[in-house]
Coordinates of N, CA and C and ligand atoms in Angstrom, one line a residue:
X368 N -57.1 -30.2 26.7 CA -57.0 -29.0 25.8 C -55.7 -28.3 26.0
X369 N -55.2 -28.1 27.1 CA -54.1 -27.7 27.4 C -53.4 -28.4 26.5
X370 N -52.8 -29.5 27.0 CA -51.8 -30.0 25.8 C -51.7 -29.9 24.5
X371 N -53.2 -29.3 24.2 CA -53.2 -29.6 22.6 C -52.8 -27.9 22.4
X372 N -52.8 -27.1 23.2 CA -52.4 -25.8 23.2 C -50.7 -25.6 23.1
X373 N -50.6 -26.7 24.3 CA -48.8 -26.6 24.3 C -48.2 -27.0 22.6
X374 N -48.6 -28.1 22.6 CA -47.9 -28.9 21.3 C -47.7 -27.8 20.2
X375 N -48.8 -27.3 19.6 CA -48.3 -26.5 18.5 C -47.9 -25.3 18.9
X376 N -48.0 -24.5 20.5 CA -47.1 -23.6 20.5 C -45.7 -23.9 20.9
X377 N -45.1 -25.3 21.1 CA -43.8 -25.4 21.0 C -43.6 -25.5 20.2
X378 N -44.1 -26.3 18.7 CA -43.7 -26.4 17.4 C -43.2 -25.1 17.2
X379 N -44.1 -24.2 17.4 CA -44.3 -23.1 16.9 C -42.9 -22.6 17.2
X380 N -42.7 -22.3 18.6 CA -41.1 -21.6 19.3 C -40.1 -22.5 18.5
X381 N -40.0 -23.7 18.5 CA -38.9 -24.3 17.6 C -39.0 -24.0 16.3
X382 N -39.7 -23.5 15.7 CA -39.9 -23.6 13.9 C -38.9 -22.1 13.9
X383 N -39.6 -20.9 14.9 CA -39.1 -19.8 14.4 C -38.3 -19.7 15.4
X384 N -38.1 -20.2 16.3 CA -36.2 -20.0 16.9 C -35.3 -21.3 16.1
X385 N -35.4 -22.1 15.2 CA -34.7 -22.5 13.7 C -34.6 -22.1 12.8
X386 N -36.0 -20.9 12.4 CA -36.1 -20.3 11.1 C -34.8 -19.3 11.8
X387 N -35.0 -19.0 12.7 CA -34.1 -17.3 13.3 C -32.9 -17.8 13.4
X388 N -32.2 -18.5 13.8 CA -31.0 -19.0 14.1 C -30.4 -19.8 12.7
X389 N -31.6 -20.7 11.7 CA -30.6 -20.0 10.4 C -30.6 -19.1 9.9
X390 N -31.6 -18.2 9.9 CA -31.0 -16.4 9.2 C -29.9 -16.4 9.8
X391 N -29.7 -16.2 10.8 CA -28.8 -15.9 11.9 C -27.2 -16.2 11.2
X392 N -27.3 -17.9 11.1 CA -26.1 -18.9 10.9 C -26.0 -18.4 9.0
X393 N -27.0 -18.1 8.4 CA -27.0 -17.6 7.0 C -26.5 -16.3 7.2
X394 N -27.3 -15.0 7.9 CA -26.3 -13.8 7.8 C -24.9 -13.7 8.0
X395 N -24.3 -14.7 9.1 CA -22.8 -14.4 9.5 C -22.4 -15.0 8.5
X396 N -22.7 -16.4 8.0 CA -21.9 -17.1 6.5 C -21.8 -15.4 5.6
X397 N -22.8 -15.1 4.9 CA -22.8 -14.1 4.1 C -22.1 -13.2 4.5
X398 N -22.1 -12.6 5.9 CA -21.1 -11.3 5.8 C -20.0 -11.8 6.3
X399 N -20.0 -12.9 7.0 CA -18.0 -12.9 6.6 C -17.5 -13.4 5.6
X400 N -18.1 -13.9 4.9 CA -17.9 -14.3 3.3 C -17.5 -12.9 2.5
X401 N -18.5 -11.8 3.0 CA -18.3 -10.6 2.1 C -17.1 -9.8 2.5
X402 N -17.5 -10.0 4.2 CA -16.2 -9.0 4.9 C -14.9 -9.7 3.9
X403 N -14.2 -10.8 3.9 CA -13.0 -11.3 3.7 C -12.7 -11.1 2.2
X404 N -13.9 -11.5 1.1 CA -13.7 -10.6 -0.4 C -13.4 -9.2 0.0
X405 N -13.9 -8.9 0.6 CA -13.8 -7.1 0.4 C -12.2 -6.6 1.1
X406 N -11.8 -7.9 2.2 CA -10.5 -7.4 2.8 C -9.7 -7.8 2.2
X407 N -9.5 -8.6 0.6 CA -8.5 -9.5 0.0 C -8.6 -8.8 -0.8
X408 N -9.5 -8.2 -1.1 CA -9.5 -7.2 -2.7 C -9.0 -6.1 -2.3
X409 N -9.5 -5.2 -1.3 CA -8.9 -4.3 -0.4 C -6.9 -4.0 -0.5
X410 N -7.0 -5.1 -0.4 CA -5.5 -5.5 0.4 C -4.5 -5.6 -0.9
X411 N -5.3 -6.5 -2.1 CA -4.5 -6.5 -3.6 C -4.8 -5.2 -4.2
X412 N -5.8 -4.3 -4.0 CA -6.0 -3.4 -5.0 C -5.1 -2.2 -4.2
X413 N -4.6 -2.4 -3.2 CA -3.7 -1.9 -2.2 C -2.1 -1.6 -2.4
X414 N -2.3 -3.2 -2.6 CA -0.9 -3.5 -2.8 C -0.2 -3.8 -4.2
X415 N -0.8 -4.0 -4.9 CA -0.9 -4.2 -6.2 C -0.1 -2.8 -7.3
X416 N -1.1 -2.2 -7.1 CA -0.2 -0.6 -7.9 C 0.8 0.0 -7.5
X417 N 0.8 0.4 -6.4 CA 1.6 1.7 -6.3 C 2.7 0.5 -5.5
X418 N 3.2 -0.3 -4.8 CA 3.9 -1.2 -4.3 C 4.6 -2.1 -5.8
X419 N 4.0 -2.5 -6.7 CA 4.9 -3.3 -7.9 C 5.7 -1.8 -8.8
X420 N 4.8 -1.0 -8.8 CA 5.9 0.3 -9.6 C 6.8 0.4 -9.0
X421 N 6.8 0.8 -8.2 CA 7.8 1.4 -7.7 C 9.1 0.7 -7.2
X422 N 8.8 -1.1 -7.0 CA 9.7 -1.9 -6.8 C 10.3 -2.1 -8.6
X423 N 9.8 -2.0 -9.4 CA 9.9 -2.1 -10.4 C 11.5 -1.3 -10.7
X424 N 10.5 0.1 -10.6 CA 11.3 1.2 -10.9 C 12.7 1.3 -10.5
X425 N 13.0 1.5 -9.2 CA 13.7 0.9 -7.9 C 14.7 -0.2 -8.5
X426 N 14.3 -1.5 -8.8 CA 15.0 -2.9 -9.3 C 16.0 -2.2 -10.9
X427 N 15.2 -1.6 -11.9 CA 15.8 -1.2 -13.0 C 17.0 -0.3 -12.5
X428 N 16.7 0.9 -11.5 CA 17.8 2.0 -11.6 C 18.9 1.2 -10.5
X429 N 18.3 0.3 -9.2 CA 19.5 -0.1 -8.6 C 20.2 -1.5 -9.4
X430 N 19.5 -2.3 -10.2 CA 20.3 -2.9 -10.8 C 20.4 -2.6 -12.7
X431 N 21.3 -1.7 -12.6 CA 21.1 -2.0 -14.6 C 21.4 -1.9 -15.4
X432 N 22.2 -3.3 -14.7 CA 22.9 -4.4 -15.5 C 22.2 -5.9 -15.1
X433 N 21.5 -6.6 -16.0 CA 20.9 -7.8 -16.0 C 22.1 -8.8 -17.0
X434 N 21.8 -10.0 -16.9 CA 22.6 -10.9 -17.4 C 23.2 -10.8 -18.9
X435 N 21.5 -10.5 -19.5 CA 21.0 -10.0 -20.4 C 21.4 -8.9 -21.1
X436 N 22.0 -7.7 -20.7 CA 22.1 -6.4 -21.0 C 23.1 -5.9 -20.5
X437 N 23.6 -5.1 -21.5 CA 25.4 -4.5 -21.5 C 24.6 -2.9 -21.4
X438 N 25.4 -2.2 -20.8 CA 25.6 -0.8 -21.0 C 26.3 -0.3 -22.2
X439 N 26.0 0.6 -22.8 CA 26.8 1.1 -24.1 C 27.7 2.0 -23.7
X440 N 28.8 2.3 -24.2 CA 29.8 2.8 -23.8 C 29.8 4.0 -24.4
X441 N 29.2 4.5 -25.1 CA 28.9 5.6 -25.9 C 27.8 6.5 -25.6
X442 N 26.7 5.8 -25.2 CA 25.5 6.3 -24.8 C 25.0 6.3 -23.6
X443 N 26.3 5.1 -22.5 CA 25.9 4.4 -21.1 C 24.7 4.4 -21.1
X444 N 23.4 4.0 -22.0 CA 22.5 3.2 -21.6 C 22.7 1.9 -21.8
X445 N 21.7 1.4 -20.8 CA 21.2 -0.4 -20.6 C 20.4 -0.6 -21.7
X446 N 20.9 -1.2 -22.4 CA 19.9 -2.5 -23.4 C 20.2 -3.5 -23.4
X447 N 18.9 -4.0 -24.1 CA 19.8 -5.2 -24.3 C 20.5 -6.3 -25.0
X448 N 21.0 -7.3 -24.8 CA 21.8 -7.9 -25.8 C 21.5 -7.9 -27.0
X449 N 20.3 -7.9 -27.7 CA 20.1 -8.2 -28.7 C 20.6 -6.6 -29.7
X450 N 20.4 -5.7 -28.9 CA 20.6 -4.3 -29.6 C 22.3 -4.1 -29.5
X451 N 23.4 -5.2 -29.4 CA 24.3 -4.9 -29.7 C 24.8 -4.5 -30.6
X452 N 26.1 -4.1 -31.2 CA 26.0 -4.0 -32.2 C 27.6 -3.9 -32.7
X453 N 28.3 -3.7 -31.7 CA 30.1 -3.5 -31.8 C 30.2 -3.8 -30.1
X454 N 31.3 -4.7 -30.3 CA 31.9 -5.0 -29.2 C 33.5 -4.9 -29.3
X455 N 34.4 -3.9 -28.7 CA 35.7 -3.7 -28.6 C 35.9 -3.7 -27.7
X456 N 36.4 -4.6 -27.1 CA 37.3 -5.2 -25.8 C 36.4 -5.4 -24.6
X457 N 36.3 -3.7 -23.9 CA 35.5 -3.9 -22.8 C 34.3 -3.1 -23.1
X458 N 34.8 -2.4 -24.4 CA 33.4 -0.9 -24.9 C 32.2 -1.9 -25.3
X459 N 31.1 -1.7 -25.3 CA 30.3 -2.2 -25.7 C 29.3 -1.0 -26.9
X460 N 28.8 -1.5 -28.1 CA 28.5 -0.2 -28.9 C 26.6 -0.8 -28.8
X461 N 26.3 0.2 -29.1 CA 24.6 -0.3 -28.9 C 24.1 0.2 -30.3
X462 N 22.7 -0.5 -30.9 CA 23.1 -0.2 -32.2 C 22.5 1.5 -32.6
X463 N 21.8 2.0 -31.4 CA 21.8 3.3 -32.0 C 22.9 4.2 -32.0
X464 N 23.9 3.5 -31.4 CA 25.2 4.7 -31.7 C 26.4 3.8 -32.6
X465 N 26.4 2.9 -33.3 CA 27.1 2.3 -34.0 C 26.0 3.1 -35.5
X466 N 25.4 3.0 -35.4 CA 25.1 3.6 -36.9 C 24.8 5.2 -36.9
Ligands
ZN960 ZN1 24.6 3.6 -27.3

């Protein structure tokens, strides 16, 4: 009788120290799955706005003059090529001040 006691209460300890140890091996999958979403979103929604403006911003006023784009000699703004509109020598005319 003993033995027939032991048998299903070891099943028993193995079923629910397996059931418990995959909750277990399932909760850590799931929260470091969530932890690492939440630290990569974290991290772009971080870095994302206020870090691209302002390099943006920054890139236009320290360089601007692009390959692309002449300064107007009239108005010294940057536009670009396509808004030329008079070129004498080294002046460049933009076309809101040529008309
Ligand atoms: Zn101009």
């Amino acid at each position: 009788m003993a033995t027939d006691y032991d048998a299903p209460r070891k099943t028993e300890e193995e079923q629910s120290e397996d059931s418990i140890e995959e909750l277990k091996a399932r909760r850590h999958e799931k929260n470091s799955g969530k932890v690492d979403e939440d630290e990569v979103e974290a991290a772009e929604s971080f870095e994302l706005p206020g870090a691209d403006l302002s390099h943006e911003e920054l890139a236009v006023q320290v360089v601007p003059k692009q390959l692309d784009e002449f300064t107007c000699s009239s108005c010294f703004l940057v536009h670009h090529r396509s808004q030329l509109a008079e070129e004498k020598g080294t002046q460049l005319i933009c076309r809101d001040c040529a008309y």
